[in-house]
mmCIF file of C-alpha atoms in Angstrom:
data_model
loop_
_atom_site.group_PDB
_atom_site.id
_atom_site.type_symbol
_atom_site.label_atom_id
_atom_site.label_comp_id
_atom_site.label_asym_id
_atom_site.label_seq_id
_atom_site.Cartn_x
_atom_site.Cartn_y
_atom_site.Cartn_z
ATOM 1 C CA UNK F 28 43.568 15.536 6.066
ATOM 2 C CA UNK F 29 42.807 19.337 5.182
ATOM 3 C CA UNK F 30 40.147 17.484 2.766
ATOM 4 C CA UNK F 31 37.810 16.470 5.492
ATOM 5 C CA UNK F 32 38.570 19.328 7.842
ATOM 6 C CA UNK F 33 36.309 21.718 5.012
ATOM 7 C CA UNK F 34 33.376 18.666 5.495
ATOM 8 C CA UNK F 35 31.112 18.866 8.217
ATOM 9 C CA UNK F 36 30.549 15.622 10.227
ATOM 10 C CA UNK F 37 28.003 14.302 12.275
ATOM 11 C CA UNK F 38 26.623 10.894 13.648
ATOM 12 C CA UNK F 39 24.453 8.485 11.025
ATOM 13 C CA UNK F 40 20.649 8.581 12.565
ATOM 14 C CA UNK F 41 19.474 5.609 13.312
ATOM 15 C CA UNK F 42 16.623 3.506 10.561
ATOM 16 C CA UNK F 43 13.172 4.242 11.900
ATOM 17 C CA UNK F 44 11.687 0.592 12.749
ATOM 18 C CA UNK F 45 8.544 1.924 13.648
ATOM 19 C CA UNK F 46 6.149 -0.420 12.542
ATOM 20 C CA UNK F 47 3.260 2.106 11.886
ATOM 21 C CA UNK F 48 5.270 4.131 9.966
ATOM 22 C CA UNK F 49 6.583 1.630 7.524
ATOM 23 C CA UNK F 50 2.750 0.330 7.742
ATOM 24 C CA UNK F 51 2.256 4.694 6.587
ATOM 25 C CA UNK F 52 3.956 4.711 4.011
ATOM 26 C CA UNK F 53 3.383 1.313 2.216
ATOM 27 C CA UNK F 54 -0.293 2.139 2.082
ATOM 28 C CA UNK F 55 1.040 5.506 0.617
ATOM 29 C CA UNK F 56 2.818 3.930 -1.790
ATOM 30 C CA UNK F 57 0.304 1.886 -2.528
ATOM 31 C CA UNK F 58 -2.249 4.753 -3.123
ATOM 32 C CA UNK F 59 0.321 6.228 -5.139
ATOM 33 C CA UNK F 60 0.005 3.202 -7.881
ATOM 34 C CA UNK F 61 -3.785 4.075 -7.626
ATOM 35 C CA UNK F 62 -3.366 7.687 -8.645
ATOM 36 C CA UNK F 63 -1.041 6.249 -11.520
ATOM 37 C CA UNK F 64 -3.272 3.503 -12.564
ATOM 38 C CA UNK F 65 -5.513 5.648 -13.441
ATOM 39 C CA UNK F 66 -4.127 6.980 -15.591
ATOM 40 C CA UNK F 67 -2.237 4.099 -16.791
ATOM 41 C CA UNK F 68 -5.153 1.410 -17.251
ATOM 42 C CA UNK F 69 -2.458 -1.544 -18.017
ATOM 43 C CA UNK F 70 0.587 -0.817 -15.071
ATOM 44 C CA UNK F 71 2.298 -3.704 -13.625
ATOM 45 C CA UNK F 72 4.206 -3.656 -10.375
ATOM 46 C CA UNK F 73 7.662 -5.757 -10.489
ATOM 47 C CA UNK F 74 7.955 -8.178 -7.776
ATOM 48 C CA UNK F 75 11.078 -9.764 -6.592
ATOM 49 C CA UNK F 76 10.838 -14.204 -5.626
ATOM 50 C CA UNK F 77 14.025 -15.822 -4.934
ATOM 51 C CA UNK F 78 13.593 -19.407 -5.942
ATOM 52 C CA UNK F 79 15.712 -22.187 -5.329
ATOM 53 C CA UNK F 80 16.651 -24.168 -8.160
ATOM 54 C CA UNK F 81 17.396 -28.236 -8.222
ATOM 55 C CA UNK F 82 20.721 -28.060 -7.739
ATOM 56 C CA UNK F 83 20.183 -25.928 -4.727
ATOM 57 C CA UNK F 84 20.908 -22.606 -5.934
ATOM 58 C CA UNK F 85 19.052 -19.466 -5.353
ATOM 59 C CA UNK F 86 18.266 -16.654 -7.958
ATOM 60 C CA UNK F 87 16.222 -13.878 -7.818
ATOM 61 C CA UNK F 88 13.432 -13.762 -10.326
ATOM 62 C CA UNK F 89 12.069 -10.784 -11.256
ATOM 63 C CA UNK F 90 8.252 -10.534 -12.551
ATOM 64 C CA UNK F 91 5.628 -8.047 -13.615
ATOM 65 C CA UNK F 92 2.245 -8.286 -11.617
ATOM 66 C CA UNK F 93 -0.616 -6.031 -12.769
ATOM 67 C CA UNK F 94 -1.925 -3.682 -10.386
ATOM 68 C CA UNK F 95 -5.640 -4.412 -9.344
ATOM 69 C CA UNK F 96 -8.151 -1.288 -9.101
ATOM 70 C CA UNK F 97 -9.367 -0.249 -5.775
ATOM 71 C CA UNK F 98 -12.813 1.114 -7.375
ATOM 72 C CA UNK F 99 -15.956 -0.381 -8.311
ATOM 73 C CA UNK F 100 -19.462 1.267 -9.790
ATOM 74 C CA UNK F 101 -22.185 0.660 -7.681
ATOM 75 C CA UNK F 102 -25.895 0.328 -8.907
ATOM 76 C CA UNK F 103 -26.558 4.108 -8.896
ATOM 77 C CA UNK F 104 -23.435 4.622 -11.463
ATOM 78 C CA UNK F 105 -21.122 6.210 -8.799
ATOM 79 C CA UNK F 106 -17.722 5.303 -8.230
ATOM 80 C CA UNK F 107 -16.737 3.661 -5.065
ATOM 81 C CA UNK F 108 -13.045 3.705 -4.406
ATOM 82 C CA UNK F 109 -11.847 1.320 -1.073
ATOM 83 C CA UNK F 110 -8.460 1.199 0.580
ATOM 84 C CA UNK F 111 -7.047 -2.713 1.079
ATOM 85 C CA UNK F 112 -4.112 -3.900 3.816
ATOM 86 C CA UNK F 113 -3.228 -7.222 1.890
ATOM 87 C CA UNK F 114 -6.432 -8.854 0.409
ATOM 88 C CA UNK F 115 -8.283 -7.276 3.186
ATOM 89 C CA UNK F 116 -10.646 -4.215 3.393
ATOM 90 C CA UNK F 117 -9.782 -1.742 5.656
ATOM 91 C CA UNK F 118 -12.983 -0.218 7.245
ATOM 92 C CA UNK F 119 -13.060 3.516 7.314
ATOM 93 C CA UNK F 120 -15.869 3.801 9.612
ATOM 94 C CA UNK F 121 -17.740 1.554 11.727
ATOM 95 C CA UNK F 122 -19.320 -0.659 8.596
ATOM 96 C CA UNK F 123 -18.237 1.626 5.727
ATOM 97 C CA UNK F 124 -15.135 0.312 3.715
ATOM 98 C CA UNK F 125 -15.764 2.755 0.732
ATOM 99 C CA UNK F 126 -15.414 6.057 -0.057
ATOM 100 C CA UNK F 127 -17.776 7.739 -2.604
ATOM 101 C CA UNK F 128 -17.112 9.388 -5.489
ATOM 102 C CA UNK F 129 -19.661 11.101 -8.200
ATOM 103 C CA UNK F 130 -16.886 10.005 -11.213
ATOM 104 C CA UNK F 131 -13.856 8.477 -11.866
ATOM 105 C CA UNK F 132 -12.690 11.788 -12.705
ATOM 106 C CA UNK F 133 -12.988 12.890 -9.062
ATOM 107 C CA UNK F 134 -11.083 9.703 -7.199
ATOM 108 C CA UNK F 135 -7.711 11.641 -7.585
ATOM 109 C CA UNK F 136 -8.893 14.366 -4.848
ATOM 110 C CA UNK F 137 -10.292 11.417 -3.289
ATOM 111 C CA UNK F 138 -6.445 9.814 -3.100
ATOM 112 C CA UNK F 139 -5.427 12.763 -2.074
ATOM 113 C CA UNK F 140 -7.669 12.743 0.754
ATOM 114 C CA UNK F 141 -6.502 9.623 1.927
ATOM 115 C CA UNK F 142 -2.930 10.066 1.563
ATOM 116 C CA UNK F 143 -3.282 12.818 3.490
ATOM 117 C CA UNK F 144 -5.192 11.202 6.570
ATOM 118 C CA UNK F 145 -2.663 8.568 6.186
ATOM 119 C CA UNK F 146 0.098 10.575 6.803
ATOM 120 C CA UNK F 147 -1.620 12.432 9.794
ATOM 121 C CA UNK F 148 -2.191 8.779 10.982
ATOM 122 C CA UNK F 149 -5.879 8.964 10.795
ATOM 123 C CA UNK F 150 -5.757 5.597 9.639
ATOM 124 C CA UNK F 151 -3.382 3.737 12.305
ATOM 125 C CA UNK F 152 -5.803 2.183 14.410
ATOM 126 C CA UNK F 153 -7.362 0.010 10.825
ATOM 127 C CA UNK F 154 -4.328 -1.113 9.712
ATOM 128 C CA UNK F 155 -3.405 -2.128 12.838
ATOM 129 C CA UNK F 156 -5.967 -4.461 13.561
ATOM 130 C CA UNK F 157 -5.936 -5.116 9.675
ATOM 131 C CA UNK F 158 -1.991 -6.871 10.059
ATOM 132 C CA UNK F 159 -3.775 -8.434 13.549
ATOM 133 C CA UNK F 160 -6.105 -10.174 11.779
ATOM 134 C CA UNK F 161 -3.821 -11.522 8.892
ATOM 135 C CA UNK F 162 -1.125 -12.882 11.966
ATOM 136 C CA UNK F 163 -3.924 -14.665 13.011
ATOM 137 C CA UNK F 164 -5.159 -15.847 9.778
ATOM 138 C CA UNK F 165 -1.308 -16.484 9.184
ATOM 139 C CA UNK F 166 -1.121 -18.405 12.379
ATOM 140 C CA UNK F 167 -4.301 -20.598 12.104
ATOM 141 C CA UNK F 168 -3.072 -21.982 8.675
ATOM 142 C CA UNK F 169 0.194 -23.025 10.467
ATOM 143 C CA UNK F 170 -1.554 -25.219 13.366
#
């Protein structure tokens, strides 16, 4: 018992189940694969399926997705770089889903940018109504 007396104890805090949070830091994350992407023009992302066999067991399946650019070129040459919830655009401002950028060299400051408003929830209110509108979408295909 002398063992534990040298530890100091406390209470486990409790999981955060905020939704915006967890809503945070996915669009961090994905941001993150962005910024590596870039420099990595062939990354994957491994995704997890559990599929149920014919005999009626379940496995896990493991398999490697590529990860999908969030930049274009427009017609003037620049680089547009644009922030998705799901298949969806999220728009920035009223109208404007893309952020500008004079080169591809430059979109790391701009991911920076943007993880940063993220995290200072700047960016809430969109993907808020961006996970609204794919529960409805959801729940029209369902009817």
């Amino acid at each position: 018992m002398s063992h534990l007396k040298s530890l100091t104890l406390t209470a486990v805090p409790a999981v955060v189940t905020d939704p915006a949070q967890r809503r945070r830091l996915r669009l961090i994350a994905r941001l993150e694969e962005q910024r590596q992407l870039l420099l990595t023009p062939s990354l994957t992302r491994t995704i997890r399926r559990v599929v149920e066999a014919e005999d009626g067991s379940k496995s896990v399946v493991e398999r490697a997705v590529p990860v999908r650019s969030w930049w274009r070129l427009d017609d003037r040459g620049r680089t547009v770089f644009f922030v998705r919830s799901g298949m969806r655009l999220i728009e920035l401002d009223k109208g404007k889903t893309g952020v500008v950028a004079e080169s591809r060299d430059s979109l790391p400051s701009v991911i920076d940018t943007l993880v940063a408003a993220v995290r200072a929830g700047e960016l809430d209110a969109q993907l808020g109504l961006a996970v609204q509108k794919q529960e409805a979408a959801a729940a029209r295909r369902v009817k």
